[in-house]
Coordinates of C-alpha atoms in Angstrom, one line a residue:
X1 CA 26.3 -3.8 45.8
X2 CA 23.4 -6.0 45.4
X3 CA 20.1 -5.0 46.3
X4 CA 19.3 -6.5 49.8
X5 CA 15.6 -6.7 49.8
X6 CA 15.6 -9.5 46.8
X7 CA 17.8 -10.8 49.3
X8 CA 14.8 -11.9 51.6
X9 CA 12.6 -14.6 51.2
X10 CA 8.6 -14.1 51.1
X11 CA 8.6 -15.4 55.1
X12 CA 11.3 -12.7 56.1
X13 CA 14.2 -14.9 56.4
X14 CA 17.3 -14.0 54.4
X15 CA 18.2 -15.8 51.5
X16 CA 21.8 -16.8 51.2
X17 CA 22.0 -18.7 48.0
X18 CA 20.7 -15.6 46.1
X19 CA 23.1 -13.6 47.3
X20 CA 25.5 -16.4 46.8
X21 CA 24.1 -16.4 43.0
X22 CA 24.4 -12.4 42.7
X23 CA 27.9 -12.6 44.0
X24 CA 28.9 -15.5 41.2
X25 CA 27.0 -13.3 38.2
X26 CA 28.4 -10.2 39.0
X27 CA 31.9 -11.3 39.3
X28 CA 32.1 -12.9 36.2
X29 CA 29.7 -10.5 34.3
X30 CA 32.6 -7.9 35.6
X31 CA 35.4 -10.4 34.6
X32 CA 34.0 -12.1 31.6
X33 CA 32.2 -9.8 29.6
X34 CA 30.3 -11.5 27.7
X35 CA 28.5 -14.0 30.3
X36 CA 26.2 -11.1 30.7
X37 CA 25.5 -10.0 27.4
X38 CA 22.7 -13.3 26.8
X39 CA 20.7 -12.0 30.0
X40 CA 21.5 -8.5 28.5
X41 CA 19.6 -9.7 25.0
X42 CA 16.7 -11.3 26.8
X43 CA 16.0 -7.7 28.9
X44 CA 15.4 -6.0 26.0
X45 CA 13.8 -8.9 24.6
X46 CA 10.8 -8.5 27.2
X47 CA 11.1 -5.1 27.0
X48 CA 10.1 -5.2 22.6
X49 CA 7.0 -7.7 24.1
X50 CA 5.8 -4.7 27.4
X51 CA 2.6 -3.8 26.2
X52 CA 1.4 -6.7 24.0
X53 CA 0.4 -10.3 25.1
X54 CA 0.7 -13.3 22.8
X55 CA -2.1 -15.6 24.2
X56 CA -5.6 -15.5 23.0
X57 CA -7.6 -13.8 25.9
X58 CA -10.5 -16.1 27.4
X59 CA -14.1 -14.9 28.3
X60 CA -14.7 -13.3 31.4
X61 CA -16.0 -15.3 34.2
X62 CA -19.2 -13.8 35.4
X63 CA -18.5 -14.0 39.1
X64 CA -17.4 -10.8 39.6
X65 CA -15.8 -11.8 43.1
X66 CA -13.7 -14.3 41.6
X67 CA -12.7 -12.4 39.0
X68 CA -11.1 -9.9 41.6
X69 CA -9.5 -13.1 43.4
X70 CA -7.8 -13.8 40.5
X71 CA -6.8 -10.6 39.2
X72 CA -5.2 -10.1 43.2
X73 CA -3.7 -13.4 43.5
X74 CA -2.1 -13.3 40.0
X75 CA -0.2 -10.1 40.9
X76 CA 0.9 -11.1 44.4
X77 CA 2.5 -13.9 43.1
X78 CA 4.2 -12.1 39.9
X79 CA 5.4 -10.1 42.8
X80 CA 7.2 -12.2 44.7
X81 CA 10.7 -13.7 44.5
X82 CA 10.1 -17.0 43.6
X83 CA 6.7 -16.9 41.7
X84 CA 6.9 -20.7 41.5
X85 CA 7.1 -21.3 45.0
X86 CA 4.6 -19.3 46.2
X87 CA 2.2 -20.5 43.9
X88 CA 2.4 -23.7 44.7
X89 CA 2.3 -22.4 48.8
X90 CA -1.0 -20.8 48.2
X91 CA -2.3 -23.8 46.3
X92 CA -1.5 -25.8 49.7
X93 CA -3.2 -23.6 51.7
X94 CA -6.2 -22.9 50.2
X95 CA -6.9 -26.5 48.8
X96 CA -10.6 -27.6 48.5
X97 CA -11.6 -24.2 49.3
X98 CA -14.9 -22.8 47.8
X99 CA -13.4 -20.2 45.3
X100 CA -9.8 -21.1 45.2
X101 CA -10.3 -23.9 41.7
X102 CA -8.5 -21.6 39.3
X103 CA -4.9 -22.4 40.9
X104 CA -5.8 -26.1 39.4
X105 CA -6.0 -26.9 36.0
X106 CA -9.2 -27.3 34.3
X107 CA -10.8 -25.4 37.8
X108 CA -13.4 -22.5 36.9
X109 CA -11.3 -19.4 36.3
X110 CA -8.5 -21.4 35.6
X111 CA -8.0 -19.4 31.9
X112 CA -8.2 -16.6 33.1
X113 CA -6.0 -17.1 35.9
X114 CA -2.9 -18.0 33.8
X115 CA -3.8 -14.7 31.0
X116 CA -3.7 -12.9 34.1
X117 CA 0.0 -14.0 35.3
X118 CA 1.1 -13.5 31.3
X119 CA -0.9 -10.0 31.2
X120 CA 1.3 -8.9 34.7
X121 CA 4.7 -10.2 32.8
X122 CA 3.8 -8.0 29.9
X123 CA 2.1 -5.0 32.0
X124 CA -1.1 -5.0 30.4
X125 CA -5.0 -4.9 32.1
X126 CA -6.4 -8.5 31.5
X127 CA -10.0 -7.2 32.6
X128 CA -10.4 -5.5 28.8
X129 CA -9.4 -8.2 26.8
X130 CA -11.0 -10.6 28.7
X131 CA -14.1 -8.3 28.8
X132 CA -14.1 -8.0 25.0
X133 CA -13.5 -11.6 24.3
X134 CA -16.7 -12.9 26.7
X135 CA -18.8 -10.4 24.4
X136 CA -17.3 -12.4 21.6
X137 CA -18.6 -15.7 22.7
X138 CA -21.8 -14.6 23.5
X139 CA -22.6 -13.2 20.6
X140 CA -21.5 -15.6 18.5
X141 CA -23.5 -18.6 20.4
X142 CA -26.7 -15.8 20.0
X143 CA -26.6 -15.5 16.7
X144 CA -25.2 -19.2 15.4
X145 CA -28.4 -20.3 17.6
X146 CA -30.6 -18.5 15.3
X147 CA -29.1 -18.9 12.0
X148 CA -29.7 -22.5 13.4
X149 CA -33.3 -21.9 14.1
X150 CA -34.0 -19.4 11.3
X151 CA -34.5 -16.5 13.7
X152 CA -35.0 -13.0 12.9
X153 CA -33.7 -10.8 15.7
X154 CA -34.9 -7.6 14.4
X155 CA -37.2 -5.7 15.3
X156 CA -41.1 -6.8 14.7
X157 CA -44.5 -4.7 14.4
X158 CA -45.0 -1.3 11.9
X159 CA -43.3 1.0 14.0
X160 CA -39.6 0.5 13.6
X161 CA -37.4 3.4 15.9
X162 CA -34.8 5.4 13.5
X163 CA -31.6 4.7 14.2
X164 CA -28.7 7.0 13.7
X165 CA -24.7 6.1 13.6
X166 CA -24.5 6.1 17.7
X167 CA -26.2 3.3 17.5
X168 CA -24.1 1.0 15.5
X169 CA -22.8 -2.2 17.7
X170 CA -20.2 -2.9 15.8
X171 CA -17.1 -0.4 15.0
X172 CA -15.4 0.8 12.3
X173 CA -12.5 -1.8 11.5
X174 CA -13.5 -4.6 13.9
X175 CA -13.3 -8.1 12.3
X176 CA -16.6 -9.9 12.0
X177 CA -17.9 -13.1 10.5
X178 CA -20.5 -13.7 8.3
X179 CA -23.3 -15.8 9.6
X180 CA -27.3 -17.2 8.7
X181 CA -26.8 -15.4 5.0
X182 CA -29.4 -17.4 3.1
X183 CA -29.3 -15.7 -0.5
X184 CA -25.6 -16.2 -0.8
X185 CA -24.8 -18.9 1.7
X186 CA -20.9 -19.4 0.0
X187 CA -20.4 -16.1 2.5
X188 CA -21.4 -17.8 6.0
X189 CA -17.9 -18.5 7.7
X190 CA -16.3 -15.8 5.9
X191 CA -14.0 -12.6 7.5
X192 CA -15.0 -9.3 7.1
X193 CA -14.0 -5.7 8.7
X194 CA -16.5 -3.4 9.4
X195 CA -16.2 0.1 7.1
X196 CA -19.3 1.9 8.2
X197 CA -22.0 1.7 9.6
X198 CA -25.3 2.6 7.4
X199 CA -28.4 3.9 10.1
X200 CA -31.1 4.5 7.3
X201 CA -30.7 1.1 5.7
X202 CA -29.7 -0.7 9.3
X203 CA -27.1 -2.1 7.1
X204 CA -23.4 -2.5 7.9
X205 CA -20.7 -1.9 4.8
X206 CA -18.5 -4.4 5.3
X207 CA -15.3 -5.3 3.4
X208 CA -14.2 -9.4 3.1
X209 CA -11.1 -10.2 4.3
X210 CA -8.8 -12.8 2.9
X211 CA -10.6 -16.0 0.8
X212 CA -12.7 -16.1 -2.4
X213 CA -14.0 -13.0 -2.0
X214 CA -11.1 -10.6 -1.1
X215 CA -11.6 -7.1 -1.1
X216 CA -15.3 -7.5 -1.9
X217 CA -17.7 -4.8 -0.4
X218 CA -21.8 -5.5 0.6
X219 CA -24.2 -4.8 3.0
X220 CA -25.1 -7.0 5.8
X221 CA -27.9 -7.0 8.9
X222 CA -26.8 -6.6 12.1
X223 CA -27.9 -10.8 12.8
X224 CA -25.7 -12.1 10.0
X225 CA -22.5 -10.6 11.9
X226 CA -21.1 -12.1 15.1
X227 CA -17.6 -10.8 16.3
X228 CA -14.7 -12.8 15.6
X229 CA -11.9 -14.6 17.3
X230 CA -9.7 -14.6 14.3
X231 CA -6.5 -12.7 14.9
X232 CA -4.9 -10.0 11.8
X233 CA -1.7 -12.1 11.4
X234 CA -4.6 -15.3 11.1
X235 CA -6.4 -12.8 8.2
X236 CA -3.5 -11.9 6.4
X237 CA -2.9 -16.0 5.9
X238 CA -5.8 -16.5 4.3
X239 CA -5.2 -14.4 1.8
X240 CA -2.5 -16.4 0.2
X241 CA -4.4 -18.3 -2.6
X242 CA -3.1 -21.1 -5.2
X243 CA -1.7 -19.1 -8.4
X244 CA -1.8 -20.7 -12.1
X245 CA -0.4 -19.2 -15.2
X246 CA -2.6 -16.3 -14.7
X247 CA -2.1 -14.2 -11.7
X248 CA -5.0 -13.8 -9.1
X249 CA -6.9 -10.8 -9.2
X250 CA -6.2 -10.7 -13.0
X251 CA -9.6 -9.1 -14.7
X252 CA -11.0 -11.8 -17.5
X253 CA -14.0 -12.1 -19.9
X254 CA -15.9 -15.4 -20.0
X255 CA -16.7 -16.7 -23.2
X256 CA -16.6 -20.0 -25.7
X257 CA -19.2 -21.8 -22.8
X258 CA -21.0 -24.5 -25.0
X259 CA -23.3 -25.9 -22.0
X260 CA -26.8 -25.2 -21.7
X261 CA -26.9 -24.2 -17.9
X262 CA -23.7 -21.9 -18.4
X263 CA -23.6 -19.9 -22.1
X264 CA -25.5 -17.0 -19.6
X265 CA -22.0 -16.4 -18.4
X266 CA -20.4 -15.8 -22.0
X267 CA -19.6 -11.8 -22.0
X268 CA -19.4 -11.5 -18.4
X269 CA -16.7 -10.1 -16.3
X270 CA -14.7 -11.8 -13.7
X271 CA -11.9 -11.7 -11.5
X272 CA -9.6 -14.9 -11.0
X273 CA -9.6 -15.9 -7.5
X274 CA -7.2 -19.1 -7.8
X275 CA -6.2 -22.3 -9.8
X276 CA -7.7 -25.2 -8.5
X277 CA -5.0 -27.8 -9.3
X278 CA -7.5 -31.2 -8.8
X279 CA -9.6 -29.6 -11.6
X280 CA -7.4 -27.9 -13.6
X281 CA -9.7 -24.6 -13.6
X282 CA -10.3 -21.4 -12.6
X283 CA -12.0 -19.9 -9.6
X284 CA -13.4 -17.2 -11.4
X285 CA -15.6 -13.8 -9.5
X286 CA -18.4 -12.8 -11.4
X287 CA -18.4 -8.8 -11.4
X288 CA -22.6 -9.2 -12.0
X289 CA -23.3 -11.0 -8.4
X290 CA -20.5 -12.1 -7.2
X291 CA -21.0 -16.1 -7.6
X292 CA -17.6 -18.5 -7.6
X293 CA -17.6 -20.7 -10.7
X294 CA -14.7 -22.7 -12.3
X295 CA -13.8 -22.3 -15.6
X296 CA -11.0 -23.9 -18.2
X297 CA -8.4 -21.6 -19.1
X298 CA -9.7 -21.5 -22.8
X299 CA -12.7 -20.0 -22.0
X300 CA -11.2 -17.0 -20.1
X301 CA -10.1 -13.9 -22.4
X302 CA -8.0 -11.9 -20.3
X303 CA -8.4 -7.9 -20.6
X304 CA -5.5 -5.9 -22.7
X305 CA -3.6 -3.4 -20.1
X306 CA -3.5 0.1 -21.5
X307 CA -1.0 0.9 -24.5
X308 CA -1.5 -2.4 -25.6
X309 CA -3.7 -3.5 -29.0
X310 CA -4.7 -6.9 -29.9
X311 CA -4.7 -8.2 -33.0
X312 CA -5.4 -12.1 -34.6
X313 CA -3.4 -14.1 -36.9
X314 CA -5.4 -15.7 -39.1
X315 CA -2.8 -18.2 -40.5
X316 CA -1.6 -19.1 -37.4
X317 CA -4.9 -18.8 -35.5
X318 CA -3.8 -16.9 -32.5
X319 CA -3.6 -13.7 -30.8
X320 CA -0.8 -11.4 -30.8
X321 CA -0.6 -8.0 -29.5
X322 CA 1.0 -4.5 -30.3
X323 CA 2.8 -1.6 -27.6
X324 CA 1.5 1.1 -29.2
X325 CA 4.3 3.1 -27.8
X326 CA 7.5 0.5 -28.3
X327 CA 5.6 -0.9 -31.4
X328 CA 6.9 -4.6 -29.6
X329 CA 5.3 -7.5 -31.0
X330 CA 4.5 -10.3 -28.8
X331 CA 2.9 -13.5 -28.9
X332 CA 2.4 -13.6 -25.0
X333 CA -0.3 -11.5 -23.4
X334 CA 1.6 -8.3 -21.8
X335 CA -0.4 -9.0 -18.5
X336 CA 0.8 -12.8 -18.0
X337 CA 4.1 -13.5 -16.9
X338 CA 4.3 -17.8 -18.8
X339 CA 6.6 -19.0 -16.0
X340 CA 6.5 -22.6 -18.1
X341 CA 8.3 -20.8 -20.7
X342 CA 10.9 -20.3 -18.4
X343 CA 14.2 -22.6 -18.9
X344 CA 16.7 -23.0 -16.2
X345 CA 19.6 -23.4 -18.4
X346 CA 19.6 -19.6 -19.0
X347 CA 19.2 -17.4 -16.1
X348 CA 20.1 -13.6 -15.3
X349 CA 22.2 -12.9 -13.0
X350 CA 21.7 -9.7 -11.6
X351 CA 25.2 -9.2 -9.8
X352 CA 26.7 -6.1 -10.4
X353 CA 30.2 -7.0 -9.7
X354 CA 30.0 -9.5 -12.8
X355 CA 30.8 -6.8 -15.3
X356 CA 34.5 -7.7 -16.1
X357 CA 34.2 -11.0 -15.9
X358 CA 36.2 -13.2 -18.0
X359 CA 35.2 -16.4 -19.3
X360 CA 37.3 -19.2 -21.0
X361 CA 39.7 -17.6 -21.6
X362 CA 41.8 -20.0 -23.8
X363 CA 39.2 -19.8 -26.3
X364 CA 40.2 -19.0 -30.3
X365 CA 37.8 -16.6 -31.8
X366 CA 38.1 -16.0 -35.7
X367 CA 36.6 -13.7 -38.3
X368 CA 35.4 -15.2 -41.8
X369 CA 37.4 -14.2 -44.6
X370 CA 34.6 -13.1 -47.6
X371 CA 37.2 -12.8 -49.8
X372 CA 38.3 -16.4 -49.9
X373 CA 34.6 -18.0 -49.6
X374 CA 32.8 -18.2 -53.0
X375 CA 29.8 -15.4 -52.2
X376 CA 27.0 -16.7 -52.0
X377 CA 28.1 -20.7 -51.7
X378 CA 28.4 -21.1 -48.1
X379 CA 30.0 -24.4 -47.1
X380 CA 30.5 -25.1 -43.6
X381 CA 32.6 -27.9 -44.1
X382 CA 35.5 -26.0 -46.2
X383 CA 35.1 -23.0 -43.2
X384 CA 35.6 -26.2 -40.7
X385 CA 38.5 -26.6 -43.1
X386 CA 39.7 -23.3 -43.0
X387 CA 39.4 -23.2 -39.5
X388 CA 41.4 -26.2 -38.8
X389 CA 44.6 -24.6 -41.2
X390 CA 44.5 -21.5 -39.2
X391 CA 45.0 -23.4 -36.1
X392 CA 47.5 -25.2 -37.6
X393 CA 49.4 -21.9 -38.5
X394 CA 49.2 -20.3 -35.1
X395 CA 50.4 -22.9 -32.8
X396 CA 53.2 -23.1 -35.5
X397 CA 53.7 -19.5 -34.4
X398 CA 53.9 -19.9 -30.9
X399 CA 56.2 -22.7 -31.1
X400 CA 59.0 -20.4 -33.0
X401 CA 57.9 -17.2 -30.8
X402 CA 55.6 -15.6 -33.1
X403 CA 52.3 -13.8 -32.9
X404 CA 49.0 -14.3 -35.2
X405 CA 47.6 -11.2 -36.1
X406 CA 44.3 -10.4 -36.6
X407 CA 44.2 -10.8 -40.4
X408 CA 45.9 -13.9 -39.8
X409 CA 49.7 -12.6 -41.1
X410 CA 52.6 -14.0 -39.2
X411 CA 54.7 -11.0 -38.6
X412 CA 58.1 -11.3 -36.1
X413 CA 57.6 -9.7 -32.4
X414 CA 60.8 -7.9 -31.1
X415 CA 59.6 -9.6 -27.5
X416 CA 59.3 -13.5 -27.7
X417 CA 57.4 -13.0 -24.5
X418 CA 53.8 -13.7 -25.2
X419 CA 51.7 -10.6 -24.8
X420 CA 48.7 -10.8 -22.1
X421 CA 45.8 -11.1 -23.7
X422 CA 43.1 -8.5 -23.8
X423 CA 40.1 -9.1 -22.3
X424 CA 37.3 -9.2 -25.1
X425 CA 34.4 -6.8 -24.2
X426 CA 31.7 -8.8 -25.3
X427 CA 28.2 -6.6 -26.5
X428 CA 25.1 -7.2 -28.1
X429 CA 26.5 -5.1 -31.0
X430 CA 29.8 -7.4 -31.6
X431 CA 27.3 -10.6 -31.5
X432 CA 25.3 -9.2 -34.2
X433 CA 28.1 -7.8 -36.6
X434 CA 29.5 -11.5 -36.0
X435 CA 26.1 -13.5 -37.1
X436 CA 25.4 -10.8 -39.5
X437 CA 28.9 -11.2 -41.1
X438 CA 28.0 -15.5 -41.3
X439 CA 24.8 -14.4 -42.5
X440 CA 25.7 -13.0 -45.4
X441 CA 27.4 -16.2 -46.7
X442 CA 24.0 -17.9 -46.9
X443 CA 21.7 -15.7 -48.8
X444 CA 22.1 -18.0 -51.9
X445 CA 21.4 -21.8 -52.3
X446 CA 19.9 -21.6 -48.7
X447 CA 17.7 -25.1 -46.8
X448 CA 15.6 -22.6 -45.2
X449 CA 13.8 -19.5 -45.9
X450 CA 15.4 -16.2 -44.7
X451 CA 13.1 -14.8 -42.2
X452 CA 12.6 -11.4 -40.5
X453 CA 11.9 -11.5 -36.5
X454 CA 12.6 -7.3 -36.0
X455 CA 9.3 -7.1 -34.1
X456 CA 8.9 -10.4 -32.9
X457 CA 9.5 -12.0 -29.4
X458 CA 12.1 -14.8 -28.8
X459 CA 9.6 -17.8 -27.7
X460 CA 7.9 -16.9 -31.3
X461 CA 11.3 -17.3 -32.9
X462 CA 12.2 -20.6 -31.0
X463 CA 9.5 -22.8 -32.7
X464 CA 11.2 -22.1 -36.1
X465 CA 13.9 -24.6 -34.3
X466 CA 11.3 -27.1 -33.3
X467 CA 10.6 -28.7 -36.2
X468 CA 14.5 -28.8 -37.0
X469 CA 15.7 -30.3 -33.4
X470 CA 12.6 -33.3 -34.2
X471 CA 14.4 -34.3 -37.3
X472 CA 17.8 -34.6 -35.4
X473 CA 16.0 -36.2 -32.6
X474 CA 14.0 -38.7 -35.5
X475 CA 17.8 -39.8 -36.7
X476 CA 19.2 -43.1 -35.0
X477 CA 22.7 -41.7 -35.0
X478 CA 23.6 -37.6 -34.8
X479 CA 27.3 -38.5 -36.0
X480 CA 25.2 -39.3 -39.8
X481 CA 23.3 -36.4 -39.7
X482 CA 22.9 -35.0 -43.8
X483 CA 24.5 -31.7 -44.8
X484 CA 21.2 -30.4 -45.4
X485 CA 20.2 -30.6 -41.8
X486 CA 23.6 -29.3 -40.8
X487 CA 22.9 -26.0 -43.1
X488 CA 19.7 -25.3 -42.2
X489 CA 20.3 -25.7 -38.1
X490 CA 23.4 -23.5 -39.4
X491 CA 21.2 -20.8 -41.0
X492 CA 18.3 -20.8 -38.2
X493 CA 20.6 -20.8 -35.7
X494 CA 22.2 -17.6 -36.7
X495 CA 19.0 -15.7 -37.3
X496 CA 18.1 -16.7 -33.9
X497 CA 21.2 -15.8 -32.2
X498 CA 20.7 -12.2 -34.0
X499 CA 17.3 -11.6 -32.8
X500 CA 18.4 -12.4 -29.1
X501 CA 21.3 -10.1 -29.1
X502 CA 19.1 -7.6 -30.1
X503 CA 16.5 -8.5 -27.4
X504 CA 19.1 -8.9 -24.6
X505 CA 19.7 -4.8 -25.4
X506 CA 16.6 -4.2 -24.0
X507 CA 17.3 -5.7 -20.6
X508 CA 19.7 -4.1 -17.9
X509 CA 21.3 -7.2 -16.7
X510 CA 22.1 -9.2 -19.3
X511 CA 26.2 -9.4 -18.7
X512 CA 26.5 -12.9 -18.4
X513 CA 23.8 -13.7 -21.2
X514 CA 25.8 -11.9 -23.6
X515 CA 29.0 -13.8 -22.4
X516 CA 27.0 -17.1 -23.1
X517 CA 25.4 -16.1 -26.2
X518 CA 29.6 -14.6 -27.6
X519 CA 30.4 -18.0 -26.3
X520 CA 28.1 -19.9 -29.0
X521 CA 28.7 -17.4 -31.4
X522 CA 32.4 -18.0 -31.5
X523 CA 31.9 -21.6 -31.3
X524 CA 29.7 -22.2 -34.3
X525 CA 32.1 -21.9 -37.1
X526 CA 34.8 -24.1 -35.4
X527 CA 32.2 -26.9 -34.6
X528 CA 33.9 -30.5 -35.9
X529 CA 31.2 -32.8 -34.9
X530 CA 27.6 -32.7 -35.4
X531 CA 26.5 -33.3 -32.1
X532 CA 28.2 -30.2 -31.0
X533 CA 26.4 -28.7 -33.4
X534 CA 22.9 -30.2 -32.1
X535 CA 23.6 -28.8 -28.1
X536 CA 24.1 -25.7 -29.5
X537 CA 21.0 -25.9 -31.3
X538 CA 18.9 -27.2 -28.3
X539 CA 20.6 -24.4 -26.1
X540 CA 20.2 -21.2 -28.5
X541 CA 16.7 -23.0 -28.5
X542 CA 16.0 -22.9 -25.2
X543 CA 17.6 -19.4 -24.8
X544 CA 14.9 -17.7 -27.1
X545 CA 12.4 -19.3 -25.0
X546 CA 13.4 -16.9 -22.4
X547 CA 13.1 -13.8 -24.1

């Protein structure tokens, strides 16, 4: 049965369209179902929000009386069964009264008036909030007034009373702001929390929150801190700052400065604060005082993590550095991840349920035969040629029911009935015994020079293809490309290709990488046109670039 007193009305008189209401819900909540499960969902909605308030809590009005009026009327009318009606009853009734402005917008009180209906929806005490949030504003128009006015609000005269830690004003982990700091000015405005309170230096340890000057600690007076209306979720904001290629908070050395007014900074620590994109520098943190400055990306030298060593190349003019444990070499500094360097036409795909994945599966695969190839005269064309027969034989094969074996012997099948084909369990190791295998048929009358990149990193590697993808890129036709430029893409290309299968055994997820580097590995010694040959250049290219 329904509840009969939220039958009646706030005059006494019974209600009959709530109950008419009640009657209609409950039915259908019994028949239905699910008509009740939204009001259901928005109980324990209100229920997650009991306790907290999401409005910003205004200063307390200093007429104690009217505070109490407010604080009484608010609940009687969260009380009652319609609270819109009986607002608006009492605002009839006591209209133009002396006392009575809050129930109208912009009256005095008004603020506080609707906090108060909010705080008896959530069942919290306004008073506090409200209490804390006037001692806010008054503190803050004290002490902006005499930063204003260059005021000292200490104490004056020789005799200055000790204080001790009871006598702090501020508390441990309130939020403050900064205010009327003259010999660092860049902090006025600036968040900080309150870490302790120091009574022999009437100093406050403060920690900035969010900003330039994130997770900086220093000492501050009493009059340069004024409480803050600034929320936690509003702090956390501020701590997102504009990245660049080097990560905020990374620890740097300044150096190369040639201006007068700045070499004093060469040999200095920092810490980067941000990229400032309109510039194109960084906001650098001097460890020595602090001070913001902006400074080009050459002129930062970023600090080797431990189990690193740096080293210089002099022909090349450019750092490189060592894992003293791994023994990796690598052109990129181990503490910067180059996000530029990153190519989207190779990406990892971290998917677990990729590992038997087949892909074109109608592709041919073949296996060099050293024994007809001349050793050491590599030709590409008579391999195309080779190729090309082979094909030839096999779909000759499958015409009369026959098989192709693996050395490329027909041999009769008792079964016309095509086998189902295996799928190929593609690994770093197969790729390499493949290029290795191709390899070996260029080691004389090569285009380029043979090159070892054991300890070196693929976007190292790549630029050895630079210089070769220009000279396709210089010709007005691809289709007229020499033979000389077809060898020694050819020869590059198969270094390169064995250098990333060995990289790509270093990584955990690297199925579908693998799959895409077999996939050019199979491909190259059946390629008929040179632009074929080209893509596969720009792509193993771009593939190091990754690594």
């Amino acid at each position: 049965m329904a509840d009969q007193s939220t039958m009646y009305r706030w005059d006494g008189s019974y209600n009959f369209k709530r109950r008419e209401d009640w009657d209609y819900k409950h039915s259908y909540t019994l028949m239905a179902g699910m008509l009740g499960q939204e009001e259901v969902k928005e109980t324990q909605r209100r229920k997650k929000k009991m306790g907290t308030v999401d409005e910003q809590a205004p200063p307390l009005p200093q007429d104690t009386a009217l505070v109490e009026t407010i604080e009484k009327t608010a609940k009687h009318i969260h009380r009652s069964n319609d609270p819109a009606v009986f607002e608006h009853l009492i605002q009839d009734k006591n209209k133009g009264k002396p006392g009575w402005s809050f129930l109208q917008e912009g009256g005095e009180g008004f603020e506080y008036y609707k906090f108060c209906r909010h705080c008896c929806e959530r069942e919290v005490d306004p008073r506090p909030l409200a209490l804390h949030a006037r001692k806010v504003k008054e503190d803050r128009e004290i002490k902006q007034a005499n930063a204003k006015a260059n005021v000292f609000t200490g104490y004056q005269g020789a005799d200055i009373p000790k204080k001790t830690e009871s006598d702090a004003k501020f508390k441990t982990g309130e939020l403050m702001e900064v205010v009327g700091v003259k010999s660092k000015p860049d902090y006025n405005g600036k968040i900080v929390r309150v870490l302790k309170f120091h009574p022999e230096a009437d100093r406050y340890e403060v920690q900035f929150e969010g900003g330039r000057y994130d997770s900086v600690v220093v000492k501050l007076k009493e009059e340069n801190l004024m409480y803050s209306a600034m929320q936690e979720k509003e702090v956390q904001e501020t701590k997102d700052m504009p990245e660049g290629e080097i990560p905020n908070g990374t620890k740097v050395e300044v150096r190369g400065l040639q201006s007068e007014t700045a070499k004093w900074m060469n040999g200095l620590k920092a810490i980067v604060v941000c990229w400032d994109k309109d510039t194109e520098r960084y906001e650098v943190r001097l460890s020595l005082n602090n001070d913001i400055k902006k400074v080009k990306p050459p002129n930062l030298r970023l600090e080797v993590p431990d189990g690193w060593q740096e080293h210089w190349d002099e022909h090349l003019g450019r750092h490189y550095y060592v894992n003293q444990t791994t023994q990796k070499v690598t052109w990129k500094h181990p503490t910067v991840t180059n996000q530029r360097a990153k190519f989207g036409q190779v990406k990892e795909k971290l998917d677990p349920d990729l590992e038997d994945i087949e892909i074109d599966h109608e592709r041919k695969h073949y296996e060099v035969d050293e024994q007809e190839e001349m050793e050491g005269q590599f030709n590409l064309q008579a391999l195309v040629k080779k190729v090309e027969e082979q094909e030839e034989r096999r779909e000759k094969a499958e015409e009369t029911g026959q098989d192709v074996d693996s050395d490329d012997g027909l041999h009769d099948i008792a079964k016309p009935k095509k086998k189902k084909a295996k799928k190929e369990k593609v690994t770093a190791e197969s790729i390499m015994e493949k290029a290795l295998l191709l390899i070996e048929h260029t080691f004389v009358g090569r285009e380029s020079i043979k090159k070892d990149y054991s300890r070196l990193d693929g976007n190292f590697c790549a630029r050895d293809l630079d210089p070769i993808i220009k000279k396709w890129e210089a010709l007005e036709r691809v289709s007229e490309a020499p033979d000389s430029l077809c060898k020694e893409t050819f020869e590059v290309m198969l270094a390169l290709i064995q250098r990333g299968a060995e990289l790509l055994k270093e990584l955990s997820q690297n199925r579908l990488q693998l799959s895409e580097l077999n996939k050019v590995m199979s491909r190259v010694t059946t390629l008929e046109k040179r632009e074929d040959l080209l893509e596969d250049a720009k792509w193993v290219h771009s593939f190091m670039k990754t690594l």
